[in-house]
Short mmCIF file of C-alpha atoms in Angstrom, two decimals:
data_model
loop_
_atom_site.label_atom_id
_atom_site.label_comp_id
_atom_site.label_asym_id
_atom_site.label_seq_id
_atom_site.Cartn_x
_atom_site.Cartn_y
_atom_site.Cartn_z
CA MET A 1 0.01 0.00 0.00
CA LEU A 2 1.28 3.43 -0.98
CA LYS A 3 0.26 6.66 0.73
CA ILE A 4 -0.91 9.56 -1.44
CA ASP A 5 -1.26 13.01 0.14
CA VAL A 6 -3.73 15.07 -1.90
CA HIS A 7 -3.67 18.26 0.23
CA ALA A 8 -0.18 19.79 0.39
CA HIS A 9 1.29 23.16 -0.59
CA TYR A 10 4.32 24.64 -2.31
CA PHE A 11 5.48 28.23 -2.76
CA PRO A 12 8.81 28.19 -4.61
CA LEU A 13 11.38 30.70 -3.41
CA ASP A 14 12.74 31.45 -6.90
CA ILE A 15 9.29 32.60 -8.13
CA ILE A 16 8.78 34.62 -4.95
CA LYS A 17 12.02 36.47 -5.62
CA GLU A 18 11.15 37.08 -9.27
CA PHE A 19 7.79 38.63 -8.44
CA LYS A 20 8.88 40.34 -5.20
CA ASN A 21 8.72 43.90 -6.52
CA LYS A 22 5.65 43.42 -8.76
CA LEU A 23 3.54 42.05 -5.96
CA ASN A 24 5.12 43.61 -2.89
CA PHE A 25 6.23 40.23 -1.57
CA SER A 26 8.32 40.09 1.60
CA PHE A 27 9.18 37.09 3.66
CA ASN A 28 11.19 36.27 6.75
CA ILE A 29 12.21 32.81 7.86
CA ASN A 30 13.47 32.25 11.39
CA SER A 31 13.84 28.60 12.33
CA ASN A 32 10.33 27.19 11.74
CA LYS A 33 8.63 30.60 12.01
CA ILE A 34 7.69 32.17 8.69
CA LYS A 35 6.19 35.55 7.95
CA VAL A 36 5.01 36.36 4.44
CA ILE A 37 3.45 39.56 3.18
CA VAL A 38 1.75 39.74 -0.24
CA GLY A 39 0.43 43.20 -0.94
CA LYS A 40 -2.10 43.98 1.76
CA ASN A 41 -2.27 40.38 2.97
CA SER A 42 0.07 38.80 5.51
CA TRP A 43 0.51 35.46 7.19
CA GLU A 44 2.69 34.51 10.13
CA GLY A 45 2.96 31.14 11.72
CA SER A 46 4.74 27.82 12.04
CA ALA A 47 5.56 25.79 8.98
CA TYR A 48 8.09 23.30 7.72
CA ASN A 49 10.43 25.06 5.32
CA GLY A 50 9.94 22.57 2.52
CA PHE A 51 7.32 24.69 0.82
CA LEU A 52 10.08 27.18 0.02
CA ASN A 53 12.93 24.74 -0.57
CA GLU A 54 12.93 21.88 -3.05
CA GLU A 55 15.53 19.77 -1.19
CA LYS A 56 13.63 20.09 2.09
CA LEU A 57 10.45 19.23 0.23
CA ILE A 58 11.90 15.82 -0.73
CA GLU A 59 13.32 15.27 2.75
CA ASP A 60 9.96 15.99 4.38
CA LEU A 61 8.21 13.63 1.94
CA HIS A 62 10.38 10.78 3.16
CA ASN A 63 10.14 11.70 6.85
CA SER A 64 6.36 12.07 6.74
CA GLU A 65 6.00 8.50 5.45
CA VAL A 66 4.18 9.65 2.34
CA ASP A 67 4.93 8.06 -1.07
CA ILE A 68 3.25 10.58 -3.39
CA ARG A 69 2.46 14.21 -2.58
CA ILE A 70 0.10 16.25 -4.78
CA LEU A 71 1.11 19.91 -4.49
CA SER A 72 -0.95 23.07 -4.82
CA LEU A 73 -0.14 26.74 -4.28
CA ALA A 74 0.28 27.77 -0.63
CA PRO A 75 -2.77 29.78 0.44
CA ILE A 76 -0.81 32.89 1.32
CA SER A 77 -2.33 34.58 -1.72
CA TYR A 78 -3.99 33.37 -4.88
CA LEU A 79 -3.48 36.78 -6.53
CA TYR A 80 -7.12 37.19 -7.47
CA ASP A 81 -6.87 40.88 -6.56
CA VAL A 82 -3.87 41.87 -8.72
CA ASP A 83 -3.49 42.84 -12.38
CA ILE A 84 -4.49 39.90 -14.59
CA ASN A 85 -1.28 40.00 -16.61
CA ILE A 86 0.88 39.74 -13.51
CA ALA A 87 -1.33 36.99 -12.04
CA LEU A 88 -1.28 35.03 -15.27
CA SER A 89 2.53 35.32 -15.54
CA PHE A 90 2.87 34.11 -11.95
CA TYR A 91 0.59 31.14 -12.48
CA LYS A 92 2.27 30.12 -15.69
CA LYS A 93 5.64 29.99 -13.95
CA PHE A 94 4.14 28.22 -10.92
CA ASN A 95 2.44 25.58 -13.03
CA ASP A 96 5.62 25.08 -15.06
CA LYS A 97 7.50 24.63 -11.76
CA LEU A 98 5.02 22.01 -10.55
CA SER A 99 5.40 20.11 -13.82
CA GLU A 100 9.19 20.31 -13.53
CA ILE A 101 9.16 18.98 -9.93
CA SER A 102 6.87 16.16 -10.94
CA GLU A 103 9.07 15.12 -13.82
CA LYS A 104 12.29 15.33 -11.80
CA SER A 105 10.81 13.33 -8.93
CA LYS A 106 9.57 10.57 -11.25
CA GLY A 107 6.05 10.81 -9.90
CA LYS A 108 6.75 11.27 -6.17
CA PHE A 109 5.35 14.77 -6.56
CA MET A 110 2.40 15.75 -8.73
CA GLY A 111 0.68 19.10 -9.20
CA ILE A 112 -2.69 20.80 -8.99
CA ALA A 113 -2.88 23.80 -11.33
CA GLY A 114 -3.39 27.35 -10.11
CA ILE A 115 -5.21 29.80 -12.36
CA PRO A 116 -6.08 33.56 -12.27
CA LEU A 117 -9.81 33.37 -11.60
CA GLN A 118 -10.43 37.12 -11.65
CA GLU A 119 -10.72 36.60 -15.44
CA PRO A 120 -12.38 33.21 -15.90
CA SER A 121 -11.85 33.00 -19.70
CA ILE A 122 -8.11 33.58 -19.27
CA ALA A 123 -8.05 31.15 -16.39
CA VAL A 124 -9.63 28.46 -18.55
CA GLU A 125 -6.90 28.77 -21.20
CA GLU A 126 -4.19 28.41 -18.60
CA LEU A 127 -5.98 25.44 -17.05
CA LYS A 128 -6.08 23.68 -20.43
CA ARG A 129 -2.34 24.29 -20.90
CA ALA A 130 -1.55 23.12 -17.38
CA VAL A 131 -3.47 19.85 -17.79
CA ASN A 132 -2.95 19.01 -21.45
CA ASP A 133 0.61 20.25 -21.90
CA LEU A 134 2.12 20.03 -18.40
CA GLY A 135 0.31 16.98 -17.04
CA LEU A 136 -1.07 18.62 -13.90
CA LYS A 137 -3.76 16.57 -12.19
CA GLY A 138 -6.44 18.99 -10.98
CA VAL A 139 -7.33 22.63 -10.38
CA LEU A 140 -7.12 24.78 -7.23
CA ILE A 141 -10.07 27.16 -6.68
CA GLY A 142 -10.36 29.57 -3.79
CA THR A 143 -13.48 29.39 -1.65
CA HIS A 144 -14.55 32.63 -3.28
CA ILE A 145 -12.99 34.96 -5.83
CA LEU A 146 -13.01 38.66 -4.90
CA ASN A 147 -16.69 39.39 -4.23
CA TRP A 148 -17.97 36.45 -6.25
CA ASN A 149 -19.14 33.23 -4.75
CA LEU A 150 -18.53 30.00 -6.67
CA ASP A 151 -22.16 29.83 -7.76
CA ASP A 152 -21.71 32.97 -9.90
CA LYS A 153 -22.62 32.29 -13.55
CA LYS A 154 -19.32 33.80 -14.68
CA PHE A 155 -17.64 30.57 -13.58
CA GLU A 156 -19.78 28.29 -15.76
CA GLU A 157 -17.15 28.29 -18.51
CA LEU A 158 -14.60 27.16 -15.95
CA PHE A 159 -16.75 24.35 -14.63
CA GLN A 160 -17.55 23.21 -18.17
CA SER A 161 -13.81 22.97 -18.84
CA VAL A 162 -13.17 21.14 -15.60
CA SER A 163 -15.82 18.64 -16.57
CA SER A 164 -14.41 18.23 -20.10
CA LEU A 165 -10.89 17.77 -18.79
CA ASN A 166 -12.19 15.22 -16.29
CA ILE A 167 -10.14 16.58 -13.39
CA PRO A 168 -11.04 17.19 -9.72
CA ILE A 169 -11.33 20.60 -8.03
CA LEU A 170 -9.49 21.30 -4.80
CA ILE A 171 -11.46 23.93 -2.89
CA HIS A 172 -9.26 25.94 -0.54
CA PRO A 173 -9.46 29.18 1.47
CA GLN A 174 -6.72 31.80 1.30
CA ILE A 175 -5.83 34.56 3.72
CA THR A 176 -8.16 37.11 2.19
CA ASP A 177 -11.02 34.59 2.08
CA ILE A 178 -11.03 33.55 5.70
CA ILE A 179 -13.91 35.03 7.62
CA CYS A 180 -12.24 37.65 9.78
CA SER A 181 -15.19 39.29 11.52
CA GLU A 182 -14.63 40.86 14.89
CA ASN A 183 -16.00 37.92 16.82
CA LEU A 184 -13.39 35.61 15.24
CA ARG A 185 -10.49 37.89 16.13
CA ASN A 186 -9.37 36.01 19.27
CA TYR A 187 -8.10 32.50 19.94
CA TYR A 188 -6.95 31.92 16.35
CA PHE A 189 -10.64 31.49 15.41
CA THR A 190 -9.93 32.96 11.95
CA ASN A 191 -8.32 29.60 11.21
CA LEU A 192 -9.94 27.21 13.68
CA LEU A 193 -13.47 28.26 12.69
CA GLY A 194 -13.06 30.59 9.71
CA VAL A 195 -11.34 28.05 7.46
CA PRO A 196 -13.98 25.30 7.80
CA ILE A 197 -16.73 27.92 7.49
CA GLU A 198 -15.23 29.07 4.19
CA ASP A 199 -15.01 25.45 2.99
CA THR A 200 -18.63 24.85 3.90
CA ILE A 201 -20.05 27.96 2.24
CA ALA A 202 -18.13 27.33 -1.00
CA VAL A 203 -19.21 23.71 -1.39
CA ALA A 204 -22.78 24.28 -0.31
CA SER A 205 -23.02 27.08 -2.87
CA LEU A 206 -21.87 24.67 -5.61
CA ILE A 207 -24.49 22.19 -4.53
CA MET A 208 -27.45 24.52 -4.06
CA SER A 209 -26.81 26.45 -7.29
CA GLY A 210 -26.89 23.25 -9.30
CA MET A 211 -23.28 23.64 -10.51
CA ILE A 212 -22.26 20.24 -9.09
CA GLU A 213 -25.22 18.51 -10.79
CA LYS A 214 -24.97 20.35 -14.11
CA TYR A 215 -21.32 19.65 -14.67
CA ASN A 216 -20.90 16.51 -12.54
CA LEU A 217 -18.01 18.11 -10.70
CA ARG A 218 -15.72 16.12 -8.39
CA VAL A 219 -14.66 18.26 -5.46
CA ILE A 220 -11.99 17.74 -2.82
CA VAL A 221 -13.01 19.44 0.43
CA PRO A 222 -10.21 19.94 2.96
CA GLN A 223 -10.47 20.01 6.75
CA GLY A 224 -12.78 16.98 6.67
CA GLY A 225 -15.35 18.92 4.64
CA GLY A 226 -15.64 21.83 7.07
CA PHE A 227 -19.05 21.66 8.75
CA LEU A 228 -20.81 20.21 5.69
CA PRO A 229 -20.95 16.48 6.64
CA TYR A 230 -22.26 17.40 10.07
CA GLN A 231 -24.90 19.93 8.97
CA ILE A 232 -26.02 18.50 5.65
CA GLY A 233 -29.32 17.41 7.22
CA ARG A 234 -30.08 21.04 7.99
CA ILE A 235 -29.29 21.95 4.37
CA ASP A 236 -31.60 19.17 3.09
CA HIS A 237 -34.36 20.43 5.38
CA GLY A 238 -33.89 24.02 4.18
CA TYR A 239 -33.97 22.90 0.58
CA LYS A 240 -37.33 21.18 1.17
CA VAL A 241 -39.07 23.91 3.14
CA ARG A 242 -37.51 27.15 1.87
CA GLY A 243 -36.99 26.58 -1.85
CA ASN A 244 -34.16 29.13 -2.11
CA SER A 245 -31.97 27.15 -4.52
CA ALA A 246 -31.81 25.74 -8.00
CA ASP A 247 -34.36 23.07 -8.92
CA LEU A 248 -32.21 20.07 -8.19
CA ASN A 249 -33.11 16.53 -9.29
CA LYS A 250 -31.89 15.17 -5.94
CA ILE A 251 -31.67 16.48 -2.40
CA PRO A 252 -28.43 18.27 -1.48
CA SER A 253 -27.02 15.40 0.56
CA ASP A 254 -27.05 13.15 -2.51
CA PHE A 255 -24.31 15.29 -3.96
CA LEU A 256 -21.92 14.27 -1.22
CA LYS A 257 -21.18 11.46 -3.69
CA ASN A 258 -19.34 14.10 -5.74
CA MET A 259 -17.19 15.08 -2.77
CA TYR A 260 -13.90 13.75 -1.44
CA PHE A 261 -13.04 14.71 2.12
CA ASP A 262 -9.55 14.78 3.55
CA ASN A 263 -8.82 13.31 6.96
CA ILE A 264 -7.68 16.52 8.68
CA VAL A 265 -10.05 16.44 11.67
CA PHE A 266 -7.59 15.66 14.52
CA ASN A 267 -9.98 13.31 16.31
CA THR A 268 -10.43 9.58 15.71
CA LYS A 269 -14.13 9.50 16.62
CA VAL A 270 -14.85 12.40 14.25
CA LEU A 271 -12.91 10.65 11.49
CA GLU A 272 -14.77 7.40 12.08
CA PHE A 273 -18.05 9.31 11.84
CA LEU A 274 -16.94 10.97 8.58
CA ILE A 275 -15.96 7.62 7.02
CA ASN A 276 -19.21 5.97 8.14
CA PHE A 277 -21.29 8.88 6.89
CA VAL A 278 -19.81 9.63 3.48
CA GLY A 279 -18.31 6.23 2.82
CA GLU A 280 -14.75 4.95 2.73
CA ASP A 281 -14.68 5.61 -1.04
CA HIS A 282 -14.91 9.36 -0.39
CA VAL A 283 -12.17 9.99 2.21
CA VAL A 284 -8.58 10.73 1.18
CA LEU A 285 -5.28 11.51 2.88
CA GLY A 286 -4.37 15.15 3.45
CA SER A 287 -1.59 16.79 5.40
CA ASP A 288 -1.94 20.54 4.72
CA TYR A 289 1.86 20.40 4.46
CA PRO A 290 3.84 22.44 5.35
CA PHE A 291 1.54 24.14 7.83
CA LYS A 292 1.35 22.95 11.41
CA MET A 293 -2.43 23.13 11.43
CA GLY A 294 -2.22 19.88 9.50
CA TYR A 295 -0.46 16.54 9.92
CA TYR A 296 3.23 15.91 9.40
CA LYS A 297 2.43 12.19 9.09
CA PRO A 298 -1.09 12.10 7.65
CA TYR A 299 -1.48 8.33 7.82
CA GLU A 300 -0.92 8.06 11.59
CA ILE A 301 -4.56 8.85 12.47
CA ILE A 302 -5.81 6.26 9.94
CA GLU A 303 -3.79 3.58 11.80
CA LYS A 304 -5.62 4.46 15.04
CA ILE A 305 -9.21 4.06 13.84
CA LYS A 306 -11.35 0.89 13.68
CA ILE A 307 -11.80 0.19 9.98
CA SER A 308 -10.76 -2.70 7.78
CA GLU A 309 -7.35 -2.92 6.10
CA GLU A 310 -9.18 -2.78 2.79
CA ASP A 311 -10.75 0.55 3.76
CA LYS A 312 -7.43 1.91 4.98
CA ASP A 313 -5.98 1.00 1.60
CA LYS A 314 -8.74 2.94 -0.16
CA ILE A 315 -8.20 6.06 1.96
CA ALA A 316 -4.43 5.94 1.72
CA GLU A 317 -4.08 5.14 -1.98
CA LYS A 318 -6.91 3.77 -4.10
CA ASN A 319 -9.37 6.67 -3.82
CA ALA A 320 -6.70 9.18 -4.82
CA ARG A 321 -5.63 7.02 -7.78
CA LEU A 322 -9.18 6.93 -9.09
CA LEU A 323 -9.76 10.59 -8.41
CA PHE A 324 -6.58 11.85 -10.12
CA HIS A 325 -6.25 9.05 -12.72
CA ILE A 326 -2.85 8.06 -11.41
#
């Protein structure tokens, strides 16, 4: 059994340096403490340095007991709020870099494409290049883009392309997306609660708008799906009694079959509930590498739960192989 990590991040130092002046990048690394500023957005916290250093990336892969790591852009900034030409140039170089790392590693690393979603038509062209020419395995989409939620009709062209390319979507918050209202200001609630809230709103919007159904999208939802698996009954009830959604052919919970949830829940009982509720075919390994709000060794929690060896094999490897066509 191999172990495939589908939720991990990379932010190459050489590209940071190249775009430093254009995007007002600054960064400071002190031991395992990292501070990054991108324009008006900043992030400071603990992380393993591999997301900035290719050699450390390989070392951490081995030490974390992962066989294949599927990388996406670190959520420091997805550049949705900068000039489209700068954002496109950045994403082209980033996607090229992911392809290069994948080729050099002989498949130990694979990539999920990043695209400049402030201009969906331009984003679609870069996505096609990243998948068809570079061999990237999926697409990263922020939980919302500027003031647009993912149910906005301007993204239909994108979802049509995702469907045609037969690739999965990784939904992921970024710094500017995380709900930072005043009552989340303390106790690191912007991450502890804000991140799963963002995940939940994004995916529920895709379901209730009919986007999932129309384009048969396959969506990876990090952080164990946010609050969605635990509140989907409420969403079903609201769909039945309120009618404030698209005219779906099935109830919202039926579209959990289109979702793949990572195991980043930090509690064995919660993980067992998730597996029992959505099915062992819809849970995958995730680390959130290199950030310490994830797992350094993502398989360890799987070893601790009461499921069959066959189901462990699905979560560790088989589900990801089917999802990404590996």
